[in-house]
PDB file of C-alpha atoms in Angstrom:
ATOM      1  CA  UNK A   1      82.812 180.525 105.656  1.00 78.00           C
ATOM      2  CA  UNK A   2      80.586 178.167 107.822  1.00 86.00           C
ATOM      3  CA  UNK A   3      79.315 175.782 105.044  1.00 85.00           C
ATOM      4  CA  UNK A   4      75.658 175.866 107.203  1.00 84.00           C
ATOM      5  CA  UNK A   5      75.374 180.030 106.604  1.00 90.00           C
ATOM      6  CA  UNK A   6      76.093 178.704 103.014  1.00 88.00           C
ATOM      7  CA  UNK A   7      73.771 176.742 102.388  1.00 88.00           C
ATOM      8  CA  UNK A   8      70.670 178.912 104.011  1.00 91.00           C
ATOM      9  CA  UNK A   9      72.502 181.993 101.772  1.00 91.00           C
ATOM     10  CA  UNK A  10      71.758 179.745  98.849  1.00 90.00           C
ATOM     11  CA  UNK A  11      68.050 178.621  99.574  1.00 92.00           C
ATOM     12  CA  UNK A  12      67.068 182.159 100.582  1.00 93.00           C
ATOM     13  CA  UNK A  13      68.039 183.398  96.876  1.00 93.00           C
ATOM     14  CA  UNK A  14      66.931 180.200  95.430  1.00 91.00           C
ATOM     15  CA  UNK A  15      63.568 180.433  96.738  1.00 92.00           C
ATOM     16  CA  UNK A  16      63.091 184.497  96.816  1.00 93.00           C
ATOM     17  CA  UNK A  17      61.983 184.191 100.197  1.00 93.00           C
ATOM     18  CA  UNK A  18      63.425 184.107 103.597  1.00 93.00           C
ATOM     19  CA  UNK A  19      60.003 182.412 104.804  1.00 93.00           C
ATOM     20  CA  UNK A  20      60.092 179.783 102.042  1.00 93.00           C
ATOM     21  CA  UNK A  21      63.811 178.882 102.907  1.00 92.00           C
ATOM     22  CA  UNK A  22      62.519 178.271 106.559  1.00 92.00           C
ATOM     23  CA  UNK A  23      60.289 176.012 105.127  1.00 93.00           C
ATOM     24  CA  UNK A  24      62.743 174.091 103.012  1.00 91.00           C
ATOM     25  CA  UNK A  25      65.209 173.541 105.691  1.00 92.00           C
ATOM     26  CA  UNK A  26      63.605 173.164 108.831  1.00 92.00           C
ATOM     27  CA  UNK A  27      64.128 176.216 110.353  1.00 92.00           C
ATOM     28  CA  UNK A  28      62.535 179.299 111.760  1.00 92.00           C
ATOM     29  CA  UNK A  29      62.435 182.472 109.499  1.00 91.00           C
ATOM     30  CA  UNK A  30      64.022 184.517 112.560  1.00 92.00           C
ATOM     31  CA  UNK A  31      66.970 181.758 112.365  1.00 92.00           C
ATOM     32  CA  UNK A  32      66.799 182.094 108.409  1.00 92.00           C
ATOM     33  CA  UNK A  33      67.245 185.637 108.676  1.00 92.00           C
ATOM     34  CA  UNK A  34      70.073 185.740 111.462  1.00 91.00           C
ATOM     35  CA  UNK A  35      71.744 182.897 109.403  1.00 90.00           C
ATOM     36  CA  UNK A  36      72.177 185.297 106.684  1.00 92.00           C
ATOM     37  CA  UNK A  37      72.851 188.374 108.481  1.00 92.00           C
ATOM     38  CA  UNK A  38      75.903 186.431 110.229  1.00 92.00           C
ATOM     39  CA  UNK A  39      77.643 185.420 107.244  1.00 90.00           C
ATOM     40  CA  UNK A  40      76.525 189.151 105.563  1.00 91.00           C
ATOM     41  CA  UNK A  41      78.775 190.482 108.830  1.00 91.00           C
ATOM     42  CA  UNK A  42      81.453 187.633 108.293  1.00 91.00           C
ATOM     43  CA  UNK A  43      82.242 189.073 104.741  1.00 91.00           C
ATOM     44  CA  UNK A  44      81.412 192.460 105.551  1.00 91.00           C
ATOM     45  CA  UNK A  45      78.798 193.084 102.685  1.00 90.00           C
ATOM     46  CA  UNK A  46      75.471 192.636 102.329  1.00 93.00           C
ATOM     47  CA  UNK A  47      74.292 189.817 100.279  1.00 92.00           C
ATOM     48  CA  UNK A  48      70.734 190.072  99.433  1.00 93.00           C
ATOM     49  CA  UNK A  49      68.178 192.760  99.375  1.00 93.00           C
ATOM     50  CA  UNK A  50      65.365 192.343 101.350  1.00 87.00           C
ATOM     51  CA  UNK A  51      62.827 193.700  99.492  1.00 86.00           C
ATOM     52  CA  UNK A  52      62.119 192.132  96.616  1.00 92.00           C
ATOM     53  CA  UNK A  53      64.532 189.532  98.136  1.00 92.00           C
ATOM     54  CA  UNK A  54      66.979 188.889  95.504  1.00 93.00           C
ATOM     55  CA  UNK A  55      71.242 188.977  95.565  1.00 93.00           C
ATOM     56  CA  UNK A  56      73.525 192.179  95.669  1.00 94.00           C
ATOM     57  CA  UNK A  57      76.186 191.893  93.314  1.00 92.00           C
ATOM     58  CA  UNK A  58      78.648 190.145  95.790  1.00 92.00           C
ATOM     59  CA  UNK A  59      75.629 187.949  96.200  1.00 91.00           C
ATOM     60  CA  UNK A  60      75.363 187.192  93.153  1.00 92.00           C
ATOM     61  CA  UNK A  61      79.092 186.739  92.498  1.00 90.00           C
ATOM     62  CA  UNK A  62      79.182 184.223  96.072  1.00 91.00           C
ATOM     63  CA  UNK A  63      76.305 182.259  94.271  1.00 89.00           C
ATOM     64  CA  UNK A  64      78.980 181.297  91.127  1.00 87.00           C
ATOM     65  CA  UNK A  65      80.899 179.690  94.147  1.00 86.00           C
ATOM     66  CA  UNK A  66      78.690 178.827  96.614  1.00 85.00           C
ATOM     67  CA  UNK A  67      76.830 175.137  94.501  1.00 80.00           C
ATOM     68  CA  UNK A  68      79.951 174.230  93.355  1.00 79.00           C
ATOM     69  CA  UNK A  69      81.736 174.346  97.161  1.00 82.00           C
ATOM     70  CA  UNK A  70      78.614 172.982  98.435  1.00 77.00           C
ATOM     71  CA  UNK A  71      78.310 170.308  96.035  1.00 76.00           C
ATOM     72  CA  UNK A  72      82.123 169.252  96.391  1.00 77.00           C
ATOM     73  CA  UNK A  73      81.291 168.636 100.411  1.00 77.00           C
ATOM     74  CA  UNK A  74      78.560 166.455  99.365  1.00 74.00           C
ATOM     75  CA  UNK A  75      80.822 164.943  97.066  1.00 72.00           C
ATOM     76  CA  UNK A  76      83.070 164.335 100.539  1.00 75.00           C
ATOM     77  CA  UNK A  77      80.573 163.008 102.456  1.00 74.00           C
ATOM     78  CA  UNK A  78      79.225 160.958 100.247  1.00 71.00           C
ATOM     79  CA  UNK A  79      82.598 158.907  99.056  1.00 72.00           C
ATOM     80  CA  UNK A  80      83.211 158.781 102.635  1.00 72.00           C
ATOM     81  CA  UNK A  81      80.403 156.914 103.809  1.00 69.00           C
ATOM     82  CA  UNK A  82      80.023 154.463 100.610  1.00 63.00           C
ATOM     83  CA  UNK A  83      83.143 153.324 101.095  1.00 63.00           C
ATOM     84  CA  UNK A  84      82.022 152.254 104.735  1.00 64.00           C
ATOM     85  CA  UNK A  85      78.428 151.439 103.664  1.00 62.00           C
ATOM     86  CA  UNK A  86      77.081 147.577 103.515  1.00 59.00           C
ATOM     87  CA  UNK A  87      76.617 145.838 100.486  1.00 62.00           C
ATOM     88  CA  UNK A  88      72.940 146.069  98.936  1.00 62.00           C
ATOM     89  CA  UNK A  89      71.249 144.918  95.871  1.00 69.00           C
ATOM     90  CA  UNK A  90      69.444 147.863  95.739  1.00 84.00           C
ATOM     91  CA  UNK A  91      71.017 150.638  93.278  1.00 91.00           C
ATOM     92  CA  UNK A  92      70.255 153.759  91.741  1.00 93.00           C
ATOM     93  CA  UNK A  93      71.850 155.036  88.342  1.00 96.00           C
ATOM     94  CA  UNK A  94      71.174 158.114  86.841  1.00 96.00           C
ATOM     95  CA  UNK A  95      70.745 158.690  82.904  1.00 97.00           C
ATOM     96  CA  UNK A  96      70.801 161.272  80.182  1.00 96.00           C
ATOM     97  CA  UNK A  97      68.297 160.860  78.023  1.00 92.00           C
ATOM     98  CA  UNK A  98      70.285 158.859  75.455  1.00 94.00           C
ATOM     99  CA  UNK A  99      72.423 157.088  77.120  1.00 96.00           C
ATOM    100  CA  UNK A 100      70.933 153.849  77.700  1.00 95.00           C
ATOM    101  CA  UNK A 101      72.000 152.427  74.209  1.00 94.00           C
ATOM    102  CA  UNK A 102      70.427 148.944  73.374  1.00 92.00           C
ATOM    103  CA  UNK A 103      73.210 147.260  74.057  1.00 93.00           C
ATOM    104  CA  UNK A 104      73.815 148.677  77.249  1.00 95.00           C
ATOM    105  CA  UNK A 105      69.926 147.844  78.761  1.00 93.00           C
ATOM    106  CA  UNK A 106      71.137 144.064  77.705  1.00 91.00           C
ATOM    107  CA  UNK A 107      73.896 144.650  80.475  1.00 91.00           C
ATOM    108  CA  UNK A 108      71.652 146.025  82.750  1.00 90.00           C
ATOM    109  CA  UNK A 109      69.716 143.039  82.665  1.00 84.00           C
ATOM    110  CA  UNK A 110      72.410 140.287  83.108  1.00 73.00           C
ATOM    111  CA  UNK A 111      73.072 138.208  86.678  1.00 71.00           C
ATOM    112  CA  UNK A 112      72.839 138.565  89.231  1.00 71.00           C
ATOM    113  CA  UNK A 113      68.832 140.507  89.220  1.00 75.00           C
ATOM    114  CA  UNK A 114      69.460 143.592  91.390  1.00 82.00           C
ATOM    115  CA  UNK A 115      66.553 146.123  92.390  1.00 88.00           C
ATOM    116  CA  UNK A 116      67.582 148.886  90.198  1.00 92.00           C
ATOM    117  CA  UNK A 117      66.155 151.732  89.923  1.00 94.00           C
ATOM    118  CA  UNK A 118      67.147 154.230  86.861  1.00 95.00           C
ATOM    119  CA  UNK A 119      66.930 157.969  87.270  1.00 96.00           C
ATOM    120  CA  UNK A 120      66.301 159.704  84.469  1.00 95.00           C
ATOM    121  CA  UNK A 121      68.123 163.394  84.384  1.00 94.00           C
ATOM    122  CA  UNK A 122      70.097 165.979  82.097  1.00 92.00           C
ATOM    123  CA  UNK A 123      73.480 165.650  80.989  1.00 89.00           C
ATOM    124  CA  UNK A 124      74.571 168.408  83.256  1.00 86.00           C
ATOM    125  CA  UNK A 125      73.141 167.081  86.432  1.00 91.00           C
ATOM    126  CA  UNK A 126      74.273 163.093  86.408  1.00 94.00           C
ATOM    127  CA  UNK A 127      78.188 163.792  87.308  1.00 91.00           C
ATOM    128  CA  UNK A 128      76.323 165.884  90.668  1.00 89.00           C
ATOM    129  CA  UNK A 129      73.662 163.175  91.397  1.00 91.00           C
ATOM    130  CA  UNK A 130      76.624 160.462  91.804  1.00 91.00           C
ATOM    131  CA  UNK A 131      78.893 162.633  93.120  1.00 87.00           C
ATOM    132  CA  UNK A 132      76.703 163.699  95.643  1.00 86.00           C
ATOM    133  CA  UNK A 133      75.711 159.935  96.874  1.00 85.00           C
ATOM    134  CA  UNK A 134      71.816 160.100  94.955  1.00 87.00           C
ATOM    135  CA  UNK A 135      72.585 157.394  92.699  1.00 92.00           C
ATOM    136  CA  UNK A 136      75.660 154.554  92.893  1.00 91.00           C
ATOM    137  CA  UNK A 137      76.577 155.606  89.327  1.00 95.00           C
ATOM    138  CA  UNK A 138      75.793 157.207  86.125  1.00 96.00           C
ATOM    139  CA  UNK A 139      75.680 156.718  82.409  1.00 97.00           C
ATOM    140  CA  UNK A 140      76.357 160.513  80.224  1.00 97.00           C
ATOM    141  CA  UNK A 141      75.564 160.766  76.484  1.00 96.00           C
ATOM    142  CA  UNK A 142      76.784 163.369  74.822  1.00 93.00           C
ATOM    143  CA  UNK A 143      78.512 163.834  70.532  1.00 92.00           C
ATOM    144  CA  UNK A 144      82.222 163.885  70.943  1.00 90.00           C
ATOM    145  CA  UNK A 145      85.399 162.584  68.783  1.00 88.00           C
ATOM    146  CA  UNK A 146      85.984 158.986  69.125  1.00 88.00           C
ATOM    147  CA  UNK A 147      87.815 157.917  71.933  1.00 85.00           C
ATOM    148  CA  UNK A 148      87.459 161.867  73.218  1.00 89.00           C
ATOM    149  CA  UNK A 149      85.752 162.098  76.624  1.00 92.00           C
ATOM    150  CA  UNK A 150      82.834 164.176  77.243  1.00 92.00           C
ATOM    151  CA  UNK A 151      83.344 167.600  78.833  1.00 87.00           C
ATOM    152  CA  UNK A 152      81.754 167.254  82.120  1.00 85.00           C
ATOM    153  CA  UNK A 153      81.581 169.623  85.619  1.00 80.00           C
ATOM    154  CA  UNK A 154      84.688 168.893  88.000  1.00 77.00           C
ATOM    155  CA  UNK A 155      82.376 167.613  90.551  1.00 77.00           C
ATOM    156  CA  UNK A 156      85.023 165.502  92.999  1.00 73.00           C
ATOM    157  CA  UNK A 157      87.138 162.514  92.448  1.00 77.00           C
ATOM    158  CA  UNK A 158      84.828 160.458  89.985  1.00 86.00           C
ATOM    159  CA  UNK A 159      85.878 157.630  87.805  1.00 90.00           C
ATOM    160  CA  UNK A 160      84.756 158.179  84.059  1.00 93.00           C
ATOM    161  CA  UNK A 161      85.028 155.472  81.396  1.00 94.00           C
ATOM    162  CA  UNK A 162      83.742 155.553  77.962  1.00 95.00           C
ATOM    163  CA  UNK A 163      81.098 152.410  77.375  1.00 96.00           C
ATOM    164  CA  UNK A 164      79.523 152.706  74.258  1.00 95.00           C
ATOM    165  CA  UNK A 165      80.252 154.869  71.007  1.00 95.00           C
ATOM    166  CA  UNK A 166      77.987 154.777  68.433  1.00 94.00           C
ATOM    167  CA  UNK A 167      77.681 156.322  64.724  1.00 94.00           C
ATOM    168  CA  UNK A 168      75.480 159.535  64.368  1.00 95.00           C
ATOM    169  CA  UNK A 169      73.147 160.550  61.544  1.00 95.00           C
ATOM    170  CA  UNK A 170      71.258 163.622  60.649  1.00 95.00           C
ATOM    171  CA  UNK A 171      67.668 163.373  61.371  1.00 95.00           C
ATOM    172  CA  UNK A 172      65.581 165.111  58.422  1.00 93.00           C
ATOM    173  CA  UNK A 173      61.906 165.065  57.480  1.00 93.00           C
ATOM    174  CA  UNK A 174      60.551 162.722  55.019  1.00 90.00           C
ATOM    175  CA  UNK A 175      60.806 164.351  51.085  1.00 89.00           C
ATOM    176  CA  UNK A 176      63.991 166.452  52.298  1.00 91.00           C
ATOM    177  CA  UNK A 177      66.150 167.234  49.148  1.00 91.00           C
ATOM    178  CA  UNK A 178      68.919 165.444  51.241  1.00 92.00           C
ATOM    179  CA  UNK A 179      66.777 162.240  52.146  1.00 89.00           C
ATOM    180  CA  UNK A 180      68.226 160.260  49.832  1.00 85.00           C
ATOM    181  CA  UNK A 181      72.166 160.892  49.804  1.00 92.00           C
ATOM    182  CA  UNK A 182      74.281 158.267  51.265  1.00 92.00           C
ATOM    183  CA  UNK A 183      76.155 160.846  53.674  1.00 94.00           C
ATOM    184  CA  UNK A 184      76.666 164.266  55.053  1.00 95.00           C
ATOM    185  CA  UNK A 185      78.920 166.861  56.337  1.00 94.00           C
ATOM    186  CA  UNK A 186      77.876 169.190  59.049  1.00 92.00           C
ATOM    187  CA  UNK A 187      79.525 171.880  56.770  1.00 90.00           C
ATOM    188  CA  UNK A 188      76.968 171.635  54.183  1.00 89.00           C
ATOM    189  CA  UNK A 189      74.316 172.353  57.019  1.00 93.00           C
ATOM    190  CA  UNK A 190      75.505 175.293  58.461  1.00 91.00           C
ATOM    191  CA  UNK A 191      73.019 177.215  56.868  1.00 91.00           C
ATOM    192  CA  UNK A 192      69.873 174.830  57.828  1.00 93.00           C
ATOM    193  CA  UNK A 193      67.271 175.519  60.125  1.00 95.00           C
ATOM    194  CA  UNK A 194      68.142 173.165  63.493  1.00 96.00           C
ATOM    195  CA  UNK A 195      65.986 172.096  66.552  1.00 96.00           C
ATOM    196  CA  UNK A 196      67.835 173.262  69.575  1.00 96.00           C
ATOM    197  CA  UNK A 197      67.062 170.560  72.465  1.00 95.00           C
ATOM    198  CA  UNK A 198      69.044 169.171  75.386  1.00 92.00           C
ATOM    199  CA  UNK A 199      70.014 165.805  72.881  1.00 91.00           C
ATOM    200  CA  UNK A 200      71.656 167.904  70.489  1.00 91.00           C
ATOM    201  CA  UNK A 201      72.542 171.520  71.616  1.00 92.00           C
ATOM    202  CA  UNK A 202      73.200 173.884  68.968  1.00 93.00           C
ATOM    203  CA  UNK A 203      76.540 175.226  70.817  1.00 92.00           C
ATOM    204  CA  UNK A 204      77.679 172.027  70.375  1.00 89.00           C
ATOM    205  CA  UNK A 205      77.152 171.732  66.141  1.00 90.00           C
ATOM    206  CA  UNK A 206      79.208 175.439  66.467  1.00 91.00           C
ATOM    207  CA  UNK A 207      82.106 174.219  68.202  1.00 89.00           C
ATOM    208  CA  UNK A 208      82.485 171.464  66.195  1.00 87.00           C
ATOM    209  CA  UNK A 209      82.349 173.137  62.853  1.00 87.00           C
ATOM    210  CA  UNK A 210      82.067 176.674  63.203  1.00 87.00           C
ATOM    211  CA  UNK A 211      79.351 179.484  62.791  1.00 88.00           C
ATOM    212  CA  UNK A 212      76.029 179.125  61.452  1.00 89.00           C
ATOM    213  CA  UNK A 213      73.347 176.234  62.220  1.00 93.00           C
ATOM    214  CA  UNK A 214      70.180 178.738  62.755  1.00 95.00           C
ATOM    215  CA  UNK A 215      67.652 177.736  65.548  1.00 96.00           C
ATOM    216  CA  UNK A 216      64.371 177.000  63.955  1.00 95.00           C
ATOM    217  CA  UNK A 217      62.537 176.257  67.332  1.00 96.00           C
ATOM    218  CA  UNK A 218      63.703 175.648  71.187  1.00 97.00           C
ATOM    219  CA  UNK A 219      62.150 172.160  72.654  1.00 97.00           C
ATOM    220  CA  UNK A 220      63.693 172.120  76.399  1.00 95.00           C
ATOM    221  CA  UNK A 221      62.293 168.822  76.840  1.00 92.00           C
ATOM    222  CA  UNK A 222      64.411 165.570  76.385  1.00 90.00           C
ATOM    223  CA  UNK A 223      61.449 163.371  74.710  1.00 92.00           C
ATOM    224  CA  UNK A 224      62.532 161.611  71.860  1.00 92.00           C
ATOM    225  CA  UNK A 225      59.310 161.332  70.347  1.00 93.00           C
ATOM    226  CA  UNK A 226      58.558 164.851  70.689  1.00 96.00           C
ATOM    227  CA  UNK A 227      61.847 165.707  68.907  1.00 95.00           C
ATOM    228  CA  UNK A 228      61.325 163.151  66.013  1.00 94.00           C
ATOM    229  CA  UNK A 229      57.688 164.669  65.326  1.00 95.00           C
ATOM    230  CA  UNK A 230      59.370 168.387  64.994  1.00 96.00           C
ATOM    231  CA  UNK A 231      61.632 166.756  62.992  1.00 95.00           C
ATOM    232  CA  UNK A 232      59.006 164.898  60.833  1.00 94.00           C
ATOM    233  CA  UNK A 233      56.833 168.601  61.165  1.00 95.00           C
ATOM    234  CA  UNK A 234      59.795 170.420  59.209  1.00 94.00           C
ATOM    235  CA  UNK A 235      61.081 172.562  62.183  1.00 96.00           C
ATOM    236  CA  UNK A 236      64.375 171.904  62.095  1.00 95.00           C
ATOM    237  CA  UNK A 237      67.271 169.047  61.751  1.00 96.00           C
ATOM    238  CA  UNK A 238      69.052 167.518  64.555  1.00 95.00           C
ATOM    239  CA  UNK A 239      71.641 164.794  65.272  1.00 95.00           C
ATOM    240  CA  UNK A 240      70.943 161.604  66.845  1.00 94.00           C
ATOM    241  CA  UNK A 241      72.390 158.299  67.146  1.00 94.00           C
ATOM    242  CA  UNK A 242      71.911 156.452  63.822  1.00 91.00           C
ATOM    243  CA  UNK A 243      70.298 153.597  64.852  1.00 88.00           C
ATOM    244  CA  UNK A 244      67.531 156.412  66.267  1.00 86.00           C
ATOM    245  CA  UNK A 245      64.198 155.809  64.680  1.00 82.00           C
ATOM    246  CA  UNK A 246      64.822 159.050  62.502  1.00 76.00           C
ATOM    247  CA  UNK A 247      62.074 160.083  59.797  1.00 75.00           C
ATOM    248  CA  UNK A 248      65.016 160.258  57.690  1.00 82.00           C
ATOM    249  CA  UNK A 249      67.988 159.557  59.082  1.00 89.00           C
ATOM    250  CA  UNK A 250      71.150 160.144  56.802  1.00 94.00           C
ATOM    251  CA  UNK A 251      74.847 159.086  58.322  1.00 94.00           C
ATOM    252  CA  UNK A 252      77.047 161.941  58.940  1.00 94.00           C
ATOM    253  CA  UNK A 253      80.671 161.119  57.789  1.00 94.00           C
ATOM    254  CA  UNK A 254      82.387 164.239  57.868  1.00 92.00           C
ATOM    255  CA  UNK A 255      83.380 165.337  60.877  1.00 91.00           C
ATOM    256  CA  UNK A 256      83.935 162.359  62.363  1.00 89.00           C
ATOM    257  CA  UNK A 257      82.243 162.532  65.616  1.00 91.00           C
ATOM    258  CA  UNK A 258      80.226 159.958  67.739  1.00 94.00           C
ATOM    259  CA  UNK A 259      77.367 159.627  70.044  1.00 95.00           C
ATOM    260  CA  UNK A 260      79.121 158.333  73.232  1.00 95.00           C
ATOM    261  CA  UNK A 261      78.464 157.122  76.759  1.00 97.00           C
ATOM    262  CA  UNK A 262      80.392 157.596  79.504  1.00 97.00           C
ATOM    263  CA  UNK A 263      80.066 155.686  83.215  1.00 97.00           C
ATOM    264  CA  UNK A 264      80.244 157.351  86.111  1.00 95.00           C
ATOM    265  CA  UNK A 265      81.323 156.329  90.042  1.00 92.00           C
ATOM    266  CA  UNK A 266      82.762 156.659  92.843  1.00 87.00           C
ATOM    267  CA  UNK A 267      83.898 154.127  95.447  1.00 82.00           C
ATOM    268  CA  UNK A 268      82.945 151.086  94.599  1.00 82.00           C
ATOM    269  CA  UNK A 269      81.830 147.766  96.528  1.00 81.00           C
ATOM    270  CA  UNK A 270      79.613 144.782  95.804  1.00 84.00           C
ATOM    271  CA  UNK A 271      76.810 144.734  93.624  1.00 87.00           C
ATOM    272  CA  UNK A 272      77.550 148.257  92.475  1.00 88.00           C
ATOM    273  CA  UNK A 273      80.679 146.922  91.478  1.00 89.00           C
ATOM    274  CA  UNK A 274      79.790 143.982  89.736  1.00 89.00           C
ATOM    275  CA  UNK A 275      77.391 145.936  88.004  1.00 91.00           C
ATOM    276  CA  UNK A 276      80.167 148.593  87.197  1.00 93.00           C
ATOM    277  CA  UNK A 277      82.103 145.654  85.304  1.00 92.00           C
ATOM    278  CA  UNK A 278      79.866 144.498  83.545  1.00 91.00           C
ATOM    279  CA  UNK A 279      78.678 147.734  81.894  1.00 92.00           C
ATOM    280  CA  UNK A 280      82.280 148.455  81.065  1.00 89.00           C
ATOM    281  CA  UNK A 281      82.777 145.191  78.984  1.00 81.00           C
TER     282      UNK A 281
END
């Protein structure tokens, strides 16, 4: 398949609109349109209906493996041409939203001063942004065993290093009946009320220890304030790092799992990788 039809099949059922997909790319709708209907004859099926514009089911089904295939020729081009590209001082990481740890903005800061500019994004999205040439490398958070990496999308030949691990606590409201202990297991909170937000998905509190952990409220933000006041309002507990300014944060020792951050790149040359070093000390 022509990567080109591709990527107009995937903006046309992005968008819901062959005339906003013209827009997008450049392009006239009558080349939108004949675009799609080439690689519709190329596979012999139609892949969208027309009116309401919206994917068949082999539409649908090409969609699961048209980003990735995309995405992984971005991926190409991009390694490609950064490890031809001049050296600059000007750099772009992208961040989850918790993985600039204190210690790690103290790296970030050391010599020599580059312009840096830090993209803030979702867990999900980082390994694609510096895979895909947006940023010269990334820093993922995300609660896994120690020393365990962090599950993320096969997005191309990436190097990933762990770079900071930190303790995690249970963040619960001032006057909870568990305020005061001195630890606690996940076990004994199956059965809790728990904010589900990017930081902390509930999925992830299953796999880890099983069934259970009941969704109080859904914030799809990534604000850390805005999760410790729904916290602080009673709607539900959630784990953070502990050094998170927590209403009540209480350690949690049992299982042992960590908040960690992982560093992301590709090919690698000057400042990028100096800077690369010297967040992985």
């Amino acid at each position: 398949m022509d990567p080109h039809l591709l990527r107009t099949f995937v903006t046309v059922a992005r968008r819901g609109s062959f005339s906003a997909a013209a827009e997008e790319l450049g392009y006239t709708q009558s080349a939108v349109s004949q675009q799609v209907a080439t690689l519709e004859a190329d596979l012999g099926l139609a892949l969208l209906r027309r009116r309401p514009v919206e994917p068949t089911r082999a539409g649908a089904r090409l969609l699961e493996h048209a980003e990735p295939l995309l995405l992984r020729l971005r991926a190409a081009r991009a390694d490609v041409l950064r490890a031809e590209a001049a050296p600059s001082s000007r750099l772009t990481i992208a961040v989850s939203p918790l993985a600039v740890t204190p210690d790690l903005a103290v790296r970030l800061a050391g010599p020599p001063r580059l312009d840096l500019t830090i993209r803030a994004t979702s867990r999900d999205e980082v390994a694609a942004v510096v895979a895909s040439g947006e940023a010269d490398l990334g820093l993922v958070d995300g609660v896994a065993a120690p020393s365990d990496p962090l599950r993320l999308p096969d997005v191309g030949p990436l190097t990933t290093l762990g770079v900071a691990e930190r303790d995690l606590a249970v963040a619960l409201p001032e006057g909870h009946p568990l305020a005061g202990r001195a630890g606690l297991r996940l076990a004994d909170l199956v059965d809790a009320l728990w904010l589900q937000t990017p930081l902390c998905p509930v999925e992830r509190l299953r796999d880890i220890a099983g069934d259970g952990f009941r969704i109080g409220l859904t914030y799809t933000g990534d604000d850390l304030h805005t999760v410790l006041r729904l916290v602080a309002a009673g709607h539900g507990l959630t784990l953070l790092p502990a050094d998170s300014p927590a209403p009540a944060g209480v350690p949690l020792v049992d299982p042992r799992v960590v908040h960690r951050v992982e560093l992301l790149h590709g090919t690698l040359t000057g400042h990028a990788q100096r800077l690369a070093e010297r967040l992985r000390q």
